[in-house]
PDB file of C-alpha atoms in Angstrom:
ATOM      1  CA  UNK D   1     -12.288  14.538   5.108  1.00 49.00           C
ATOM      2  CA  UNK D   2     -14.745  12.842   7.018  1.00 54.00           C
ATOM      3  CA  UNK D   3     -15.246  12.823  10.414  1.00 59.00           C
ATOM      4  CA  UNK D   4     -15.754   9.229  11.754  1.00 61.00           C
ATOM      5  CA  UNK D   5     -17.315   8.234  15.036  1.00 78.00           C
ATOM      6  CA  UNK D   6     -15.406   7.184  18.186  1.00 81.00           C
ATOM      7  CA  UNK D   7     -17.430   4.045  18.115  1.00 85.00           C
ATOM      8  CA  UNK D   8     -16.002   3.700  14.383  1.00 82.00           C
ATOM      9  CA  UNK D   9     -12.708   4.575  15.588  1.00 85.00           C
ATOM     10  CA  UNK D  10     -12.771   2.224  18.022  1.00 90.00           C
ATOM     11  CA  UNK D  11     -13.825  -1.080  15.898  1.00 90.00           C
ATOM     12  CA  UNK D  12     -11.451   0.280  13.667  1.00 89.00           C
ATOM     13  CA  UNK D  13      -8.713  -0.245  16.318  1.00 92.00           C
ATOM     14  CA  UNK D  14      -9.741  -3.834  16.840  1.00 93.00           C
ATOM     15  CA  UNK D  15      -9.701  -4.870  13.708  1.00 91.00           C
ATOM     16  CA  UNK D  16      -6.498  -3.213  12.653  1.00 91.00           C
ATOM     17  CA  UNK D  17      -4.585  -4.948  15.761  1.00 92.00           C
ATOM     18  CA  UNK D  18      -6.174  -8.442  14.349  1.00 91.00           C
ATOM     19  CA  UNK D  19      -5.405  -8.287  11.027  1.00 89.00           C
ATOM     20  CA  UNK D  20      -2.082  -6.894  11.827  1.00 89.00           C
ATOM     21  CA  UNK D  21      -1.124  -9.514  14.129  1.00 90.00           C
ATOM     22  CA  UNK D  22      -2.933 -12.304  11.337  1.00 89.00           C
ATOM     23  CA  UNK D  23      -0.521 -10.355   8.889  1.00 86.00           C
ATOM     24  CA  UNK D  24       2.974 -10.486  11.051  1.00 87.00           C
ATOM     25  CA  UNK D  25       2.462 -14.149  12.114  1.00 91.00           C
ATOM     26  CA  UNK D  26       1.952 -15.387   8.813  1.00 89.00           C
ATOM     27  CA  UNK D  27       4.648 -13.051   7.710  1.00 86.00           C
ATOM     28  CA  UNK D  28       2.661 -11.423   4.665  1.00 83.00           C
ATOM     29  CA  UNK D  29       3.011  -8.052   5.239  1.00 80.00           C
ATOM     30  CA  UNK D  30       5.366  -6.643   2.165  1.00 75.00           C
ATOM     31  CA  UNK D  31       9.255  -6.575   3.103  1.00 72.00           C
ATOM     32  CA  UNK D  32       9.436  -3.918   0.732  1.00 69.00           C
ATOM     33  CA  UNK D  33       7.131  -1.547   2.762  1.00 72.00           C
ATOM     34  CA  UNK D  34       8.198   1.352   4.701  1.00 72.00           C
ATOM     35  CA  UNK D  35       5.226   3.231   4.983  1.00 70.00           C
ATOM     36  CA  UNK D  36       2.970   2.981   8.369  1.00 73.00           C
ATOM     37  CA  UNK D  37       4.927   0.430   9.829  1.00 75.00           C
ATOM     38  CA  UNK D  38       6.658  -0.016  13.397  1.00 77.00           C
ATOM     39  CA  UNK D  39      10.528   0.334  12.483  1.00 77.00           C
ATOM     40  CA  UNK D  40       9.965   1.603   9.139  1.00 76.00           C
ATOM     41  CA  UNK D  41      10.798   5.119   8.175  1.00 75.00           C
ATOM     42  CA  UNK D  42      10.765   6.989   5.116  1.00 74.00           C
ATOM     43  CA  UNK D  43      14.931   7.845   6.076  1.00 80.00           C
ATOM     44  CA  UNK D  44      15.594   3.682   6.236  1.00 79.00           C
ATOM     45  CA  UNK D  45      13.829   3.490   3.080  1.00 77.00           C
ATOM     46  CA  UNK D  46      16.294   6.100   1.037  1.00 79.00           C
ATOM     47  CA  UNK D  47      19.291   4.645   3.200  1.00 82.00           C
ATOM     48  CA  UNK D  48      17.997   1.400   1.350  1.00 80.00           C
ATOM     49  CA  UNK D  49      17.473   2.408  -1.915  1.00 79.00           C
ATOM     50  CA  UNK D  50      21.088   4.522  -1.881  1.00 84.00           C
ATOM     51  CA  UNK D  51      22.656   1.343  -0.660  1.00 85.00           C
ATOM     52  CA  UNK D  52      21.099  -0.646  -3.175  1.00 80.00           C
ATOM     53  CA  UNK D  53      22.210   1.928  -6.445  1.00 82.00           C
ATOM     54  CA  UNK D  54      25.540   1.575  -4.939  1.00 87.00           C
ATOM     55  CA  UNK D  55      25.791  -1.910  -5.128  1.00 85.00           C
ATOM     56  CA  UNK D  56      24.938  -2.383  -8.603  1.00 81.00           C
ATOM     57  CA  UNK D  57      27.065   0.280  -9.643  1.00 85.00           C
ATOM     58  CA  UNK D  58      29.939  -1.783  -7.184  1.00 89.00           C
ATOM     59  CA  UNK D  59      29.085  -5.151  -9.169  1.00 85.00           C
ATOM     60  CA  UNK D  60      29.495  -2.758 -12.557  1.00 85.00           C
ATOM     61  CA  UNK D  61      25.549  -2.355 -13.430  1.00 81.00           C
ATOM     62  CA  UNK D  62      23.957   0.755 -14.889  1.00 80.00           C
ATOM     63  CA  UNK D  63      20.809   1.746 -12.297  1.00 78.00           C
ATOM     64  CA  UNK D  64      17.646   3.332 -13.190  1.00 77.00           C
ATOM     65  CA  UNK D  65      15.477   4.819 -10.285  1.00 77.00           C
ATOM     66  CA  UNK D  66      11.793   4.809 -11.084  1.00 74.00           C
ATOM     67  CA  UNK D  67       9.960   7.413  -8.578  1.00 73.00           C
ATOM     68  CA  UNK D  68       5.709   7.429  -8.398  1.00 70.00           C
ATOM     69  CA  UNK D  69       4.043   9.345  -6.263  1.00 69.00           C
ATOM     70  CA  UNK D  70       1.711   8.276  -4.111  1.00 66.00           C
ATOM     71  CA  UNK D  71       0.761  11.532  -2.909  1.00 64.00           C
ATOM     72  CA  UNK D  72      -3.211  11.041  -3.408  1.00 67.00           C
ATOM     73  CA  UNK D  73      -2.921   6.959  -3.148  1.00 65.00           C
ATOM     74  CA  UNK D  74      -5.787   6.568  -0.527  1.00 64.00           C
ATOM     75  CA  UNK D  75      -8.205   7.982  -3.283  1.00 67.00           C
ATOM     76  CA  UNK D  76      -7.902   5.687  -5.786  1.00 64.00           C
ATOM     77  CA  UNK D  77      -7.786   2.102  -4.002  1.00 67.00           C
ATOM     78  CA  UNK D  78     -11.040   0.199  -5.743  1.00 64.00           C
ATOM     79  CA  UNK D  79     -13.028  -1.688  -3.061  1.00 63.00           C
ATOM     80  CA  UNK D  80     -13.387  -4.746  -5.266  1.00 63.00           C
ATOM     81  CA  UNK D  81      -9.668  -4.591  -6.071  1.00 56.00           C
ATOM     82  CA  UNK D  82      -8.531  -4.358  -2.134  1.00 60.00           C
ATOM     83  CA  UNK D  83     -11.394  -6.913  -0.907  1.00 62.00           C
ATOM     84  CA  UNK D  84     -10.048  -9.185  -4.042  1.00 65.00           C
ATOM     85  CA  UNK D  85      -6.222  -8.490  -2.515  1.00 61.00           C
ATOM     86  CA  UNK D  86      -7.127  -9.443   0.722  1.00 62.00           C
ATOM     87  CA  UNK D  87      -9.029 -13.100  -0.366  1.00 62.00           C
ATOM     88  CA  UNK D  88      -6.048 -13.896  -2.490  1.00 63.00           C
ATOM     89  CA  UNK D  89      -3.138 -12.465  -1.363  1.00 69.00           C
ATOM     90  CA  UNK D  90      -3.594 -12.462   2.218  1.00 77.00           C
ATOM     91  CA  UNK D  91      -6.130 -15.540   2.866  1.00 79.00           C
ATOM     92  CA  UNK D  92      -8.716 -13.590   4.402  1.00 79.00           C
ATOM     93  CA  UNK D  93     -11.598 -15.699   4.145  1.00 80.00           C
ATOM     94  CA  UNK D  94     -15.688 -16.302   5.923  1.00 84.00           C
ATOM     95  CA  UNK D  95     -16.908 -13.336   7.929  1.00 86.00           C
ATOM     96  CA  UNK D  96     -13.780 -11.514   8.300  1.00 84.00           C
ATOM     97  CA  UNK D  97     -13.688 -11.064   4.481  1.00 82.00           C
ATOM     98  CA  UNK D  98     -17.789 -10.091   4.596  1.00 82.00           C
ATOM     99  CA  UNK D  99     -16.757  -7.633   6.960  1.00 85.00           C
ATOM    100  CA  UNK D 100     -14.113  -6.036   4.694  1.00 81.00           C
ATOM    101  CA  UNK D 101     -16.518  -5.766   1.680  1.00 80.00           C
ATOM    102  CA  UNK D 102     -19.209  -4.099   3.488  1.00 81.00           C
ATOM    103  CA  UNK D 103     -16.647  -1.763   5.425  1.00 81.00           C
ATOM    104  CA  UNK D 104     -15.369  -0.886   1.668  1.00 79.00           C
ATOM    105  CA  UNK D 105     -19.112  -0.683   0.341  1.00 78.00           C
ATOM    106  CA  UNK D 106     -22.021   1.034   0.006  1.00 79.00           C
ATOM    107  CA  UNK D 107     -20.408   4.363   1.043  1.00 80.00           C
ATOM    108  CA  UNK D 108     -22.109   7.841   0.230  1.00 82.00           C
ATOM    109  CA  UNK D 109     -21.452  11.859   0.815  1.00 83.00           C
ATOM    110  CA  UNK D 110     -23.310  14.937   0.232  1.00 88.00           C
ATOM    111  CA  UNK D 111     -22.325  18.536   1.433  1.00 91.00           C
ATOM    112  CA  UNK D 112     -24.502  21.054   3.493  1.00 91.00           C
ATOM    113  CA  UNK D 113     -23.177  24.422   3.082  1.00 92.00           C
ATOM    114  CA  UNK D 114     -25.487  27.487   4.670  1.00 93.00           C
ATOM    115  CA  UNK D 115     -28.672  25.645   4.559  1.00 91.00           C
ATOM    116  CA  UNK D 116     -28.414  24.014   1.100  1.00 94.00           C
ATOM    117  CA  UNK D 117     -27.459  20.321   0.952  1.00 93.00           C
ATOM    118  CA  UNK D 118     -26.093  18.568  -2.614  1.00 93.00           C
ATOM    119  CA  UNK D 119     -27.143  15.454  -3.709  1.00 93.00           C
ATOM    120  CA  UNK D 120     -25.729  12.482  -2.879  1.00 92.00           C
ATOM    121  CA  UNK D 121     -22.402  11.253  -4.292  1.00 87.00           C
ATOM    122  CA  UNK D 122     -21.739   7.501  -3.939  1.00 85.00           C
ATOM    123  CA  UNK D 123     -17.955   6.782  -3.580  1.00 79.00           C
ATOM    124  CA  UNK D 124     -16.366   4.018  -5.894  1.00 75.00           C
ATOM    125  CA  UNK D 125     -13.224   3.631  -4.181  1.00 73.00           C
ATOM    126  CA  UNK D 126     -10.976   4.955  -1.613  1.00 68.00           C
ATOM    127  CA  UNK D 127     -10.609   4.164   1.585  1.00 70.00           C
ATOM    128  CA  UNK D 128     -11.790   5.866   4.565  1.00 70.00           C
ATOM    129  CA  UNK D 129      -9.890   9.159   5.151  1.00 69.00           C
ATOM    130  CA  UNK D 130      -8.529   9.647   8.528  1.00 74.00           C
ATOM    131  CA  UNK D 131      -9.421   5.372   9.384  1.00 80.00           C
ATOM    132  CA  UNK D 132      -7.231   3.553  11.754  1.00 85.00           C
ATOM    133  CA  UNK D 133      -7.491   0.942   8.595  1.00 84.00           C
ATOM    134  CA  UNK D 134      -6.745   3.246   5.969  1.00 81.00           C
ATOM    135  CA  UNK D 135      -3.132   2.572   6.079  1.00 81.00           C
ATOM    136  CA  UNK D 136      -3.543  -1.019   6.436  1.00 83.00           C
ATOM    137  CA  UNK D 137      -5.607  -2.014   3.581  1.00 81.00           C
ATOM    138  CA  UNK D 138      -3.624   0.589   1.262  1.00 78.00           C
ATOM    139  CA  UNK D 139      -0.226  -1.563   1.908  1.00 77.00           C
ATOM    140  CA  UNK D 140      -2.561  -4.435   0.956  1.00 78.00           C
ATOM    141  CA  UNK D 141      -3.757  -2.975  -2.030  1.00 75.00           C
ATOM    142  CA  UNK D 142      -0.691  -1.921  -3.292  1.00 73.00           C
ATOM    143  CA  UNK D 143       1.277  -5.160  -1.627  1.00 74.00           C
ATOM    144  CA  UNK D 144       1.685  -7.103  -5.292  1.00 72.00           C
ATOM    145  CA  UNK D 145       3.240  -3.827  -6.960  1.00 69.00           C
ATOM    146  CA  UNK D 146       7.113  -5.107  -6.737  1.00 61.00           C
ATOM    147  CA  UNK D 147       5.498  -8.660  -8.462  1.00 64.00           C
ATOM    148  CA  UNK D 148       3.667  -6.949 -11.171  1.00 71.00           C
ATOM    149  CA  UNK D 149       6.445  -4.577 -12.320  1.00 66.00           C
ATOM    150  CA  UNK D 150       8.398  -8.325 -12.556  1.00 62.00           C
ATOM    151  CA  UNK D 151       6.032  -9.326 -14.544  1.00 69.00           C
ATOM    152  CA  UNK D 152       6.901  -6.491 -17.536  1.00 65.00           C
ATOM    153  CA  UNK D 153      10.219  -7.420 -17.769  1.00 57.00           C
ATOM    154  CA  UNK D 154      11.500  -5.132 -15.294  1.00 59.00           C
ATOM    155  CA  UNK D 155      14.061  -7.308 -13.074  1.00 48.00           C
ATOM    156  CA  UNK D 156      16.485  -7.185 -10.114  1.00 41.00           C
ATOM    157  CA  UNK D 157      13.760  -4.758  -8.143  1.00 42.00           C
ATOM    158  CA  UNK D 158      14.224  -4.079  -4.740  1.00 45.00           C
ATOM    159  CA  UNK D 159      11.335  -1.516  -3.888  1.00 47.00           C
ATOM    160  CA  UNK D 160      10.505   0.614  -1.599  1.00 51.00           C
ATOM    161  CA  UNK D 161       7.377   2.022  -0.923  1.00 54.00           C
ATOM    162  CA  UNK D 162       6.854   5.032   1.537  1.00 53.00           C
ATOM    163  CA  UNK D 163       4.066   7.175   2.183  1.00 50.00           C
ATOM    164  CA  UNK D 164       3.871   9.539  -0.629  1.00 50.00           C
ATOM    165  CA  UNK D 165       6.899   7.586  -3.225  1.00 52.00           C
ATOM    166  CA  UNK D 166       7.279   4.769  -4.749  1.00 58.00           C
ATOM    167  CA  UNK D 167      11.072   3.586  -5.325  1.00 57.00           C
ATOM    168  CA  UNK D 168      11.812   0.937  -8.114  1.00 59.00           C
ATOM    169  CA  UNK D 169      15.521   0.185  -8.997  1.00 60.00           C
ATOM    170  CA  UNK D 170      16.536  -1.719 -11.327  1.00 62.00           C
ATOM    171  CA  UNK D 171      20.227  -2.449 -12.377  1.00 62.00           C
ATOM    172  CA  UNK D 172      21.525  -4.727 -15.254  1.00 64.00           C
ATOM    173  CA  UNK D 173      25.058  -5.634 -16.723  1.00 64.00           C
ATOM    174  CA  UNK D 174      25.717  -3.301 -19.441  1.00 66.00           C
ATOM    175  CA  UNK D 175      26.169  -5.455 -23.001  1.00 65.00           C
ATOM    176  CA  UNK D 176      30.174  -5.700 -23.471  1.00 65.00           C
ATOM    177  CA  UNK D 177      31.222  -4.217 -26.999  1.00 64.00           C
ATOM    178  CA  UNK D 178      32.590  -7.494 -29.336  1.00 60.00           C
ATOM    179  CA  UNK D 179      36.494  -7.411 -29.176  1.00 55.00           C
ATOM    180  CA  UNK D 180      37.883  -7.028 -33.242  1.00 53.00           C
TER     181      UNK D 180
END
C-alpha cells in the first residue's frame, strides 16, 4: 500500500470529477456496473441478478450463474490495456490521454526495512492502491467484459459487476424432446 501525497490526492480528485462527468454525459459508464458508483450497491446488484434468474426460469429457461472474483482486481489491470480502453472505448484523446499513460507509467517501489533498502521493483500493471482514480479506471478496464463473454457464444447476459464478484447469467430455452 502506498502512501500517496495530498498534492497527489488532490489532482487525483480533479481528474476523477472530469472524467466522471465526461463519462455520465456521454453516457459510457457500464450499465452493468455496481461497483464505486453513486446509487449502486453490491445489495441492488444481487436484487438484480435474483430478479433476473427468476425471469428466465418464469419464461421456462434453465440459468447458469457464473461467479469471478475480483477480490485482487486492482493488481492486475495492464497500463497499456487500460490507457488502450480509455482511447477506444471511451474517446479519450490529446493531452488528457498523455496524461493517463504517464499516470499509469513509469512506476517503481523498493522497501526499507531497519536500515536496509531492496532494489528497485518496477510495476507492470496495477493501478494505484488507495487512488481517488483507482476505482475509475478499473470499471474502465474491465467495462468491455459483458461484450467479450458475447463474443464466446455466451448469450442473453445481464452482468453485474461489484467490487470483489463478477455475476454472469445466462439462460436459454431448454431443446424440446421430438414427439413419437
Amino acid at each position: 500500500m502506498s502512501n500517496l501525497p495530498l498534492l497527489s490526492k488532490l489532482l487525483e480528485r480533479v481528474v476523477h470529477v472530469r472524467l466522471q462527468a465526461f463519462l455520465d454525459i456521454n453516457r459510457l459508464m457500464p450499465t452493468a456496473q455496481f461497483a464505486y458508483r453513486k446509487y449502486h450497491s453490491t445489495e441492488t446488484a444481487t436484487a438484480k441478478v435474483f430478479n433476473d434468474l427468476l425471469l428466465a426460469t418464469d419464461r421456462g429457461q434453465v440459468s447458469a450463474l457464473c461467479l469471478l472474483d475480483l477480490t485482487a482486481a486492482f493488481d492486475t489491470v495492464e497500463s497499456p490495456a487500460a490507457v488502450t480502453a480509455s482511447r477506444v472505448q471511451f474517446g479519450l484523446r490529446g493531452i488528457a490521454l498523455g496524461w493517463f499513460q504517464s499516470y499509469l507509467s513509469g512506476r517503481s517501489y523498493r522497501v526499507i526495512y531497519a536500515g536496509s533498502t531492496s532494489s528497485v521493483i518496477y510495476i507492470v500493471c496495477s493501478v494505484r492502491q488507495g487512488s481517488v482514480l483507482g476505482p475509475l479506471l478499473f470499471i474502465i478496464y474491465v467495462a468491455d467484459l459483458v461484450d467479450i463473454v458475447g463474443r464466446h457464444g455466451v448469450t442473453s447476459i445481464p452482468s453485474r459487476m461489484t467490487r470483489s464478484c463478477t455475476c454472469i447469467v445466462t439462460a436459454r430455452t431448454p431443446p424440446r424432446e421430438p414427439l413419437s
